[in-house]
Short mmCIF file of C-alpha atoms in Angstrom, two decimals:
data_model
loop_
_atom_site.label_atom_id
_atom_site.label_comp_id
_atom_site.label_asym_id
_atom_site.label_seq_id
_atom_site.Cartn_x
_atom_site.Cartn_y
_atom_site.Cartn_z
CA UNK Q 1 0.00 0.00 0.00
CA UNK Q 2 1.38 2.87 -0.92
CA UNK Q 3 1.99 5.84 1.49
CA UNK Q 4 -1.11 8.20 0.76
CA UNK Q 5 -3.14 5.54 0.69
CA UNK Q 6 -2.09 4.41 4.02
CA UNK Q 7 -2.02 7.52 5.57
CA UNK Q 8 -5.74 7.91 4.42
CA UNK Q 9 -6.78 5.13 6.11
CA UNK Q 10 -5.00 6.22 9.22
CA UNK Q 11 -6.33 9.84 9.11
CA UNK Q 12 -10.00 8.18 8.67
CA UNK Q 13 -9.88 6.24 11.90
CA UNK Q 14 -8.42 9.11 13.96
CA UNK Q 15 -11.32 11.62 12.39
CA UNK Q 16 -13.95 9.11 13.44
CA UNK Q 17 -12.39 9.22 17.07
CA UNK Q 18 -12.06 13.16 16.93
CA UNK Q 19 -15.96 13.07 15.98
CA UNK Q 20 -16.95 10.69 18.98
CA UNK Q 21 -14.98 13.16 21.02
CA UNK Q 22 -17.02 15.90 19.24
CA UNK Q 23 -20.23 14.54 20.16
CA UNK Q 24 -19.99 12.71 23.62
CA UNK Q 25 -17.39 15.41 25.30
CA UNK Q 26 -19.01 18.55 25.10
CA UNK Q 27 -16.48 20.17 28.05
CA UNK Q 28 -13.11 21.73 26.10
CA UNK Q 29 -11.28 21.35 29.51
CA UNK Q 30 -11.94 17.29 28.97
CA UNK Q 31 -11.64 16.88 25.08
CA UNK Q 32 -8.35 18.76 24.69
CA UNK Q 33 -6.40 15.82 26.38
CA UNK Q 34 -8.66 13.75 24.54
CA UNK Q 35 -7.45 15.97 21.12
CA UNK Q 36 -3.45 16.10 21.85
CA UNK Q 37 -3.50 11.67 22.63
CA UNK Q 38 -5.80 11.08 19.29
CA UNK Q 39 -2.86 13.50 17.61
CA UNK Q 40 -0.13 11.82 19.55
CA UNK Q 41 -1.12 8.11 18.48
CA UNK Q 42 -1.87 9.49 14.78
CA UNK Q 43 2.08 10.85 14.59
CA UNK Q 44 3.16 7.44 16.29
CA UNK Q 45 1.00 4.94 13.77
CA UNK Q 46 2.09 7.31 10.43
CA UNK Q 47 5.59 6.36 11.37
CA UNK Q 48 5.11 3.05 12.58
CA UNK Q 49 3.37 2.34 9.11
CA UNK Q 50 6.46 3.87 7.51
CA UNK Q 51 9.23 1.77 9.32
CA UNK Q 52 7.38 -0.94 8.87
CA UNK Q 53 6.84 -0.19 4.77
CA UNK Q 54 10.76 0.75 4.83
CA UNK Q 55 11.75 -2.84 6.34
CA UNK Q 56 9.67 -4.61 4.38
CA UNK Q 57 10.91 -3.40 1.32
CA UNK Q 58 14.39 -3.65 2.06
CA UNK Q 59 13.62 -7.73 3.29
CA UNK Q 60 11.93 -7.96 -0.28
CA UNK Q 61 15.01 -6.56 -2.13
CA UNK Q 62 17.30 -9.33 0.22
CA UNK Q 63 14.92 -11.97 -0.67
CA UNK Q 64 15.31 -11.21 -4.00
CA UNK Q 65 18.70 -11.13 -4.07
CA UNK Q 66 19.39 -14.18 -2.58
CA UNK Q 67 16.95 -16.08 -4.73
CA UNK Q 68 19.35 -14.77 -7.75
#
């Protein structure tokens, strides 16, 4: 999957958690913690999807070597 894609996917999960935080936490003092962990685990799983992507692609390109 390529990186947009993936990153689509991501943002749509973490914008259906933003919009249950919309409409069951109607006091800003409890939904901006709420706000800064959904942002905090969206940073976290972008990267973790592109380490991952990076190391499988370099464990392809090995596996293809050493089939050669």
């Amino acid at each position: 999957m390529n990186k947009y894609m993936t990153n689509m996917w991501i943002d749509g999960i973490q914008n259906a958690k933003k919009s249950f935080v919309d409409t069951w936490i109607k006091d800003e003092a409890m939904a901006a913690p709420l706000y800064d962990f959904i942002k905090a685990q969206t940073e976290f799983t972008k990267i973790a999807f592109e380490a991952t992507d990076k190391f499988a692609n370099v464990a392809g390109e090995a596996i293809a070597k050493a089939v050669k």
